[in-house]
mmCIF file of N, CA and C in Angstrom:
data_model
loop_
_atom_site.group_PDB
_atom_site.id
_atom_site.type_symbol
_atom_site.label_atom_id
_atom_site.label_comp_id
_atom_site.label_asym_id
_atom_site.label_seq_id
_atom_site.Cartn_x
_atom_site.Cartn_y
_atom_site.Cartn_z
ATOM 1 N N PHE A 1 33.028 -15.293 -140.032
ATOM 2 C CA PHE A 1 34.836 -15.786 -141.002
ATOM 3 C C PHE A 1 33.696 -14.179 -142.316
ATOM 4 N N ILE A 2 32.318 -14.773 -142.778
ATOM 5 C CA ILE A 2 31.715 -14.843 -143.902
ATOM 6 C C ILE A 2 30.620 -13.690 -143.630
ATOM 7 N N SER A 3 31.593 -11.999 -144.106
ATOM 8 C CA SER A 3 31.105 -11.003 -143.674
ATOM 9 C C SER A 3 28.948 -10.820 -144.418
ATOM 10 N N TRP A 4 29.339 -11.954 -145.025
ATOM 11 C CA TRP A 4 27.268 -11.359 -145.432
ATOM 12 C C TRP A 4 26.581 -13.377 -144.706
ATOM 13 N N TYR A 5 25.581 -12.883 -145.724
ATOM 14 C CA TYR A 5 24.601 -14.412 -145.776
ATOM 15 C C TYR A 5 24.999 -14.675 -146.659
ATOM 16 N N LEU A 6 25.235 -16.569 -146.509
ATOM 17 C CA LEU A 6 24.528 -17.135 -147.459
ATOM 18 C C LEU A 6 23.441 -17.982 -148.032
ATOM 19 N N SER A 7 22.952 -17.399 -148.956
ATOM 20 C CA SER A 7 21.556 -17.833 -148.884
ATOM 21 C C SER A 7 21.590 -18.623 -150.000
ATOM 22 N N PHE A 8 22.394 -19.223 -150.820
ATOM 23 C CA PHE A 8 22.361 -19.780 -152.296
ATOM 24 C C PHE A 8 23.872 -19.935 -152.733
ATOM 25 N N LEU A 9 24.670 -21.446 -152.134
ATOM 26 C CA LEU A 9 25.359 -21.616 -151.822
ATOM 27 C C LEU A 9 25.711 -22.097 -152.947
ATOM 28 N N CYS A 10 25.201 -22.525 -154.000
ATOM 29 C CA CYS A 10 26.298 -23.118 -155.238
ATOM 30 C C CYS A 10 26.350 -22.391 -155.532
ATOM 31 N N ARG A 11 25.835 -21.002 -156.097
ATOM 32 C CA ARG A 11 25.957 -19.996 -156.452
ATOM 33 C C ARG A 11 27.096 -18.395 -155.454
ATOM 34 N N ASP A 12 26.347 -18.464 -154.348
ATOM 35 C CA ASP A 12 27.339 -17.941 -153.217
ATOM 36 C C ASP A 12 29.280 -18.215 -152.946
ATOM 37 N N LEU A 13 29.593 -19.627 -153.072
ATOM 38 C CA LEU A 13 30.299 -20.396 -153.260
ATOM 39 C C LEU A 13 30.837 -19.663 -154.123
ATOM 40 N N SER A 14 30.774 -19.866 -155.235
ATOM 41 C CA SER A 14 31.890 -20.095 -156.230
ATOM 42 C C SER A 14 32.456 -18.991 -156.893
ATOM 43 N N ASN A 15 32.546 -18.050 -156.538
ATOM 44 C CA ASN A 15 33.637 -17.338 -156.893
ATOM 45 C C ASN A 15 34.806 -17.362 -155.786
ATOM 46 N N GLY A 16 34.697 -18.379 -155.007
ATOM 47 C CA GLY A 16 35.847 -18.358 -154.527
ATOM 48 C C GLY A 16 35.553 -17.353 -152.689
ATOM 49 N N TYR A 17 35.253 -16.581 -152.972
ATOM 50 C CA TYR A 17 35.871 -15.197 -152.121
ATOM 51 C C TYR A 17 35.173 -15.416 -150.310
ATOM 52 N N ALA A 18 34.101 -15.742 -150.712
ATOM 53 C CA ALA A 18 33.669 -16.893 -149.215
ATOM 54 C C ALA A 18 34.897 -17.557 -148.482
ATOM 55 N N TYR A 19 35.801 -18.718 -149.623
ATOM 56 C CA TYR A 19 36.764 -19.752 -149.141
ATOM 57 C C TYR A 19 38.226 -18.635 -148.909
ATOM 58 N N ALA A 20 38.185 -17.676 -149.310
ATOM 59 C CA ALA A 20 39.319 -17.266 -149.345
ATOM 60 C C ALA A 20 38.762 -15.981 -148.254
ATOM 61 N N GLU A 21 37.980 -15.793 -147.601
ATOM 62 C CA GLU A 21 37.640 -15.138 -146.039
ATOM 63 C C GLU A 21 37.951 -16.267 -145.205
ATOM 64 N N ILE A 22 37.633 -17.086 -145.212
ATOM 65 C CA ILE A 22 37.671 -18.639 -143.891
ATOM 66 C C ILE A 22 38.822 -18.847 -144.296
ATOM 67 N N LEU A 23 40.141 -18.548 -145.667
ATOM 68 C CA LEU A 23 40.928 -18.923 -145.603
ATOM 69 C C LEU A 23 42.045 -18.069 -144.658
ATOM 70 N N HIS A 24 41.738 -16.200 -144.753
ATOM 71 C CA HIS A 24 42.024 -15.076 -144.426
ATOM 72 C C HIS A 24 42.424 -15.532 -142.687
ATOM 73 N N ALA A 25 41.307 -16.084 -141.674
ATOM 74 C CA ALA A 25 40.914 -16.166 -140.687
ATOM 75 C C ALA A 25 41.967 -16.686 -139.805
ATOM 76 N N TYR A 26 42.389 -17.688 -140.833
ATOM 77 C CA TYR A 26 43.058 -18.881 -140.398
ATOM 78 C C TYR A 26 44.103 -17.957 -140.551
ATOM 79 N N PHE A 27 44.646 -17.564 -141.863
ATOM 80 C CA PHE A 27 46.134 -17.697 -142.126
ATOM 81 C C PHE A 27 46.443 -16.137 -143.210
ATOM 82 N N PRO A 28 45.845 -14.907 -141.420
ATOM 83 C CA PRO A 28 45.343 -13.290 -142.085
ATOM 84 C C PRO A 28 47.065 -12.994 -142.643
ATOM 85 N N ARG A 29 48.011 -13.772 -142.690
ATOM 86 C CA ARG A 29 49.853 -12.800 -142.422
ATOM 87 C C ARG A 29 49.409 -12.964 -144.128
ATOM 88 N N ASP A 30 49.269 -14.292 -144.567
ATOM 89 C CA ASP A 30 48.888 -14.908 -145.822
ATOM 90 C C ASP A 30 47.926 -14.435 -147.396
ATOM 91 N N ILE A 31 46.949 -14.601 -146.635
ATOM 92 C CA ILE A 31 45.307 -14.198 -147.586
ATOM 93 C C ILE A 31 45.800 -12.922 -147.768
ATOM 94 N N ASN A 32 45.305 -12.127 -148.767
ATOM 95 C CA ASN A 32 45.603 -10.017 -148.683
ATOM 96 C C ASN A 32 43.895 -10.196 -149.275
ATOM 97 N N MET A 33 43.117 -9.980 -148.784
ATOM 98 C CA MET A 33 41.960 -9.899 -148.767
ATOM 99 C C MET A 33 41.621 -9.259 -150.100
ATOM 100 N N PHE A 34 42.257 -7.839 -150.719
ATOM 101 C CA PHE A 34 42.053 -6.533 -151.048
ATOM 102 C C PHE A 34 42.284 -7.365 -153.006
ATOM 103 N N ALA A 35 43.087 -8.720 -152.262
ATOM 104 C CA ALA A 35 43.852 -8.928 -153.961
ATOM 105 C C ALA A 35 42.076 -10.346 -154.376
ATOM 106 N N PHE A 36 40.852 -10.309 -153.971
ATOM 107 C CA PHE A 36 39.875 -10.941 -154.082
ATOM 108 C C PHE A 36 39.281 -10.746 -154.257
ATOM 109 N N ILE A 37 38.402 -10.659 -155.501
ATOM 110 C CA ILE A 37 37.111 -9.740 -156.241
ATOM 111 C C ILE A 37 35.729 -10.896 -155.716
ATOM 112 N N ASN A 38 35.041 -9.396 -154.939
ATOM 113 C CA ASN A 38 33.402 -10.015 -154.598
ATOM 114 C C ASN A 38 32.273 -9.685 -155.816
ATOM 115 N N GLY A 39 32.752 -10.285 -157.332
ATOM 116 C CA GLY A 39 32.171 -10.823 -158.294
ATOM 117 C C GLY A 39 30.935 -12.060 -158.854
ATOM 118 N N ARG A 40 30.705 -11.921 -159.522
ATOM 119 C CA ARG A 40 29.483 -13.213 -161.019
ATOM 120 C C ARG A 40 30.579 -13.587 -161.122
ATOM 121 N N SER A 41 31.165 -12.721 -162.028
ATOM 122 C CA SER A 41 31.182 -13.126 -163.673
ATOM 123 C C SER A 41 32.545 -13.980 -163.392
ATOM 124 N N LEU A 42 32.682 -14.591 -164.955
ATOM 125 C CA LEU A 42 34.074 -15.679 -164.680
ATOM 126 C C LEU A 42 35.858 -15.763 -164.861
ATOM 127 N N GLN A 43 35.916 -13.818 -164.743
ATOM 128 C CA GLN A 43 37.144 -13.167 -164.524
ATOM 129 C C GLN A 43 36.983 -13.240 -163.212
ATOM 130 N N ALA A 44 36.549 -12.958 -162.431
ATOM 131 C CA ALA A 44 36.522 -12.511 -161.135
ATOM 132 C C ALA A 44 36.594 -13.939 -160.312
ATOM 133 N N ARG A 45 36.022 -15.008 -160.578
ATOM 134 C CA ARG A 45 35.997 -16.014 -160.320
ATOM 135 C C ARG A 45 37.050 -17.086 -160.608
ATOM 136 N N LEU A 46 37.925 -16.553 -161.943
ATOM 137 C CA LEU A 46 38.954 -17.625 -162.118
ATOM 138 C C LEU A 46 40.247 -16.845 -161.662
ATOM 139 N N LEU A 47 39.927 -14.697 -161.154
ATOM 140 C CA LEU A 47 40.921 -14.643 -160.750
ATOM 141 C C LEU A 47 40.834 -15.198 -158.980
ATOM 142 N N ASN A 48 40.079 -15.699 -158.402
ATOM 143 C CA ASN A 48 40.052 -15.234 -157.033
ATOM 144 C C ASN A 48 40.293 -16.852 -156.545
ATOM 145 N N TRP A 49 39.993 -18.140 -157.935
ATOM 146 C CA TRP A 49 40.455 -19.647 -157.694
ATOM 147 C C TRP A 49 41.352 -19.651 -157.638
ATOM 148 N N SER A 50 42.581 -19.072 -158.552
ATOM 149 C CA SER A 50 43.536 -18.926 -159.597
ATOM 150 C C SER A 50 44.456 -18.374 -157.503
ATOM 151 N N LEU A 51 44.283 -17.839 -157.328
ATOM 152 C CA LEU A 51 44.928 -17.647 -156.277
ATOM 153 C C LEU A 51 44.569 -18.345 -154.558
ATOM 154 N N ILE A 52 44.060 -18.625 -154.700
ATOM 155 C CA ILE A 52 43.585 -19.706 -154.000
ATOM 156 C C ILE A 52 43.860 -21.086 -153.973
ATOM 157 N N LYS A 53 44.456 -20.781 -155.072
ATOM 158 C CA LYS A 53 45.394 -22.521 -155.880
ATOM 159 C C LYS A 53 46.319 -22.331 -155.482
ATOM 160 N N GLN A 54 46.995 -20.865 -155.689
ATOM 161 C CA GLN A 54 48.688 -20.851 -155.319
ATOM 162 C C GLN A 54 48.913 -20.943 -154.136
ATOM 163 N N PHE A 55 47.915 -20.409 -153.116
ATOM 164 C CA PHE A 55 47.918 -20.629 -151.768
ATOM 165 C C PHE A 55 48.012 -22.011 -150.952
ATOM 166 N N LEU A 56 46.857 -22.828 -151.632
ATOM 167 C CA LEU A 56 47.115 -23.902 -151.138
ATOM 168 C C LEU A 56 48.693 -24.702 -152.278
ATOM 169 N N VAL A 57 49.427 -24.903 -152.595
ATOM 170 C CA VAL A 57 50.254 -25.000 -153.342
ATOM 171 C C VAL A 57 51.376 -24.810 -152.203
ATOM 172 N N LYS A 58 51.661 -23.108 -152.215
ATOM 173 C CA LYS A 58 52.319 -22.892 -151.284
ATOM 174 C C LYS A 58 52.479 -23.185 -149.510
ATOM 175 N N LYS A 59 51.029 -23.744 -148.832
ATOM 176 C CA LYS A 59 51.518 -23.700 -147.861
ATOM 177 C C LYS A 59 51.086 -25.837 -148.142
ATOM 178 N N ASN A 60 51.163 -27.020 -148.444
ATOM 179 C CA ASN A 60 51.412 -27.881 -149.327
ATOM 180 C C ASN A 60 49.777 -28.255 -148.851
ATOM 181 N N LEU A 61 48.687 -27.380 -148.731
ATOM 182 C CA LEU A 61 47.255 -28.573 -148.204
ATOM 183 C C LEU A 61 46.793 -29.160 -149.440
ATOM 184 N N PRO A 62 46.825 -30.297 -149.369
ATOM 185 C CA PRO A 62 46.010 -31.032 -150.719
ATOM 186 C C PRO A 62 44.165 -30.496 -150.972
ATOM 187 N N ILE A 63 43.692 -30.192 -151.988
ATOM 188 C CA ILE A 63 42.212 -30.105 -152.152
ATOM 189 C C ILE A 63 42.549 -30.114 -153.884
ATOM 190 N N SER A 64 41.722 -31.133 -154.349
ATOM 191 C CA SER A 64 41.370 -31.754 -155.545
ATOM 192 C C SER A 64 41.058 -30.689 -156.057
ATOM 193 N N THR A 65 41.643 -30.293 -157.320
ATOM 194 C CA THR A 65 41.691 -29.512 -158.287
ATOM 195 C C THR A 65 40.076 -29.835 -158.510
ATOM 196 N N GLU A 66 39.554 -31.620 -159.127
ATOM 197 C CA GLU A 66 37.753 -31.402 -159.602
ATOM 198 C C GLU A 66 36.872 -30.459 -158.823
ATOM 199 N N PHE A 67 37.366 -30.440 -157.148
ATOM 200 C CA PHE A 67 36.305 -30.123 -155.495
ATOM 201 C C PHE A 67 36.260 -27.945 -156.583
ATOM 202 N N ILE A 68 37.883 -28.119 -156.858
ATOM 203 C CA ILE A 68 37.373 -26.604 -156.935
ATOM 204 C C ILE A 68 37.293 -25.914 -158.492
ATOM 205 N N ASP A 69 37.701 -26.619 -159.252
ATOM 206 C CA ASP A 69 36.317 -26.805 -161.127
ATOM 207 C C ASP A 69 34.767 -26.828 -160.667
ATOM 208 N N ALA A 70 34.778 -27.546 -159.842
ATOM 209 C CA ALA A 70 32.854 -28.241 -159.541
ATOM 210 C C ALA A 70 31.852 -26.469 -158.804
ATOM 211 N N THR A 71 33.532 -26.591 -157.780
ATOM 212 C CA THR A 71 32.763 -25.403 -157.060
ATOM 213 C C THR A 71 32.236 -23.954 -157.880
ATOM 214 N N LEU A 72 33.948 -23.261 -158.357
ATOM 215 C CA LEU A 72 33.941 -22.161 -159.737
ATOM 216 C C LEU A 72 33.040 -22.615 -160.453
ATOM 217 N N HIS A 73 32.452 -23.732 -161.602
ATOM 218 C CA HIS A 73 31.465 -23.843 -162.185
ATOM 219 C C HIS A 73 30.422 -24.560 -161.927
ATOM 220 N N GLY A 74 30.345 -23.993 -160.609
ATOM 221 C CA GLY A 74 28.633 -24.197 -159.698
ATOM 222 C C GLY A 74 27.820 -25.092 -160.457
ATOM 223 N N LYS A 75 28.871 -26.645 -160.240
ATOM 224 C CA LYS A 75 27.862 -27.725 -160.506
ATOM 225 C C LYS A 75 27.183 -28.889 -159.292
ATOM 226 N N ASP A 76 26.526 -29.192 -159.308
ATOM 227 C CA ASP A 76 25.748 -29.755 -158.005
ATOM 228 C C ASP A 76 26.574 -30.091 -156.665
ATOM 229 N N GLY A 77 26.726 -29.749 -155.208
ATOM 230 C CA GLY A 77 27.440 -30.510 -154.817
ATOM 231 C C GLY A 77 28.795 -30.303 -154.528
ATOM 232 N N GLY A 78 29.403 -28.716 -155.899
ATOM 233 C CA GLY A 78 30.849 -28.509 -155.828
ATOM 234 C C GLY A 78 31.541 -27.923 -154.063
ATOM 235 N N ALA A 79 30.591 -26.999 -153.976
ATOM 236 C CA ALA A 79 30.670 -26.240 -153.269
ATOM 237 C C ALA A 79 30.158 -26.443 -151.918
ATOM 238 N N GLU A 80 29.316 -27.467 -151.773
ATOM 239 C CA GLU A 80 29.398 -28.672 -150.411
ATOM 240 C C GLU A 80 30.053 -29.283 -150.347
ATOM 241 N N SER A 81 31.201 -30.008 -151.077
ATOM 242 C CA SER A 81 32.328 -30.861 -150.890
ATOM 243 C C SER A 81 33.541 -29.875 -150.697
ATOM 244 N N LEU A 82 33.715 -29.015 -151.221
ATOM 245 C CA LEU A 82 35.301 -27.514 -150.498
ATOM 246 C C LEU A 82 34.995 -27.799 -149.394
ATOM 247 N N LEU A 83 33.670 -26.978 -149.472
ATOM 248 C CA LEU A 83 33.878 -27.383 -147.184
ATOM 249 C C LEU A 83 34.553 -28.820 -147.138
#
């Protein structure tokens, strides 16, 4: 599902791109990978997670925003908990 090797989970998962790839594998018609940015800037991370949150609400998939925020900001255990 993921197009590159994840070496440092906290950093590599913070932008949401890998999560988008996983969601795209299960919902290919709903997740457009061209809308996501595989970058590390705060702007890229916020955009990606905003798109993911919109998708989760649309599909009624409950995921705590605390997990998303912890992942977005690279807090310890955030990325792992969200997976």
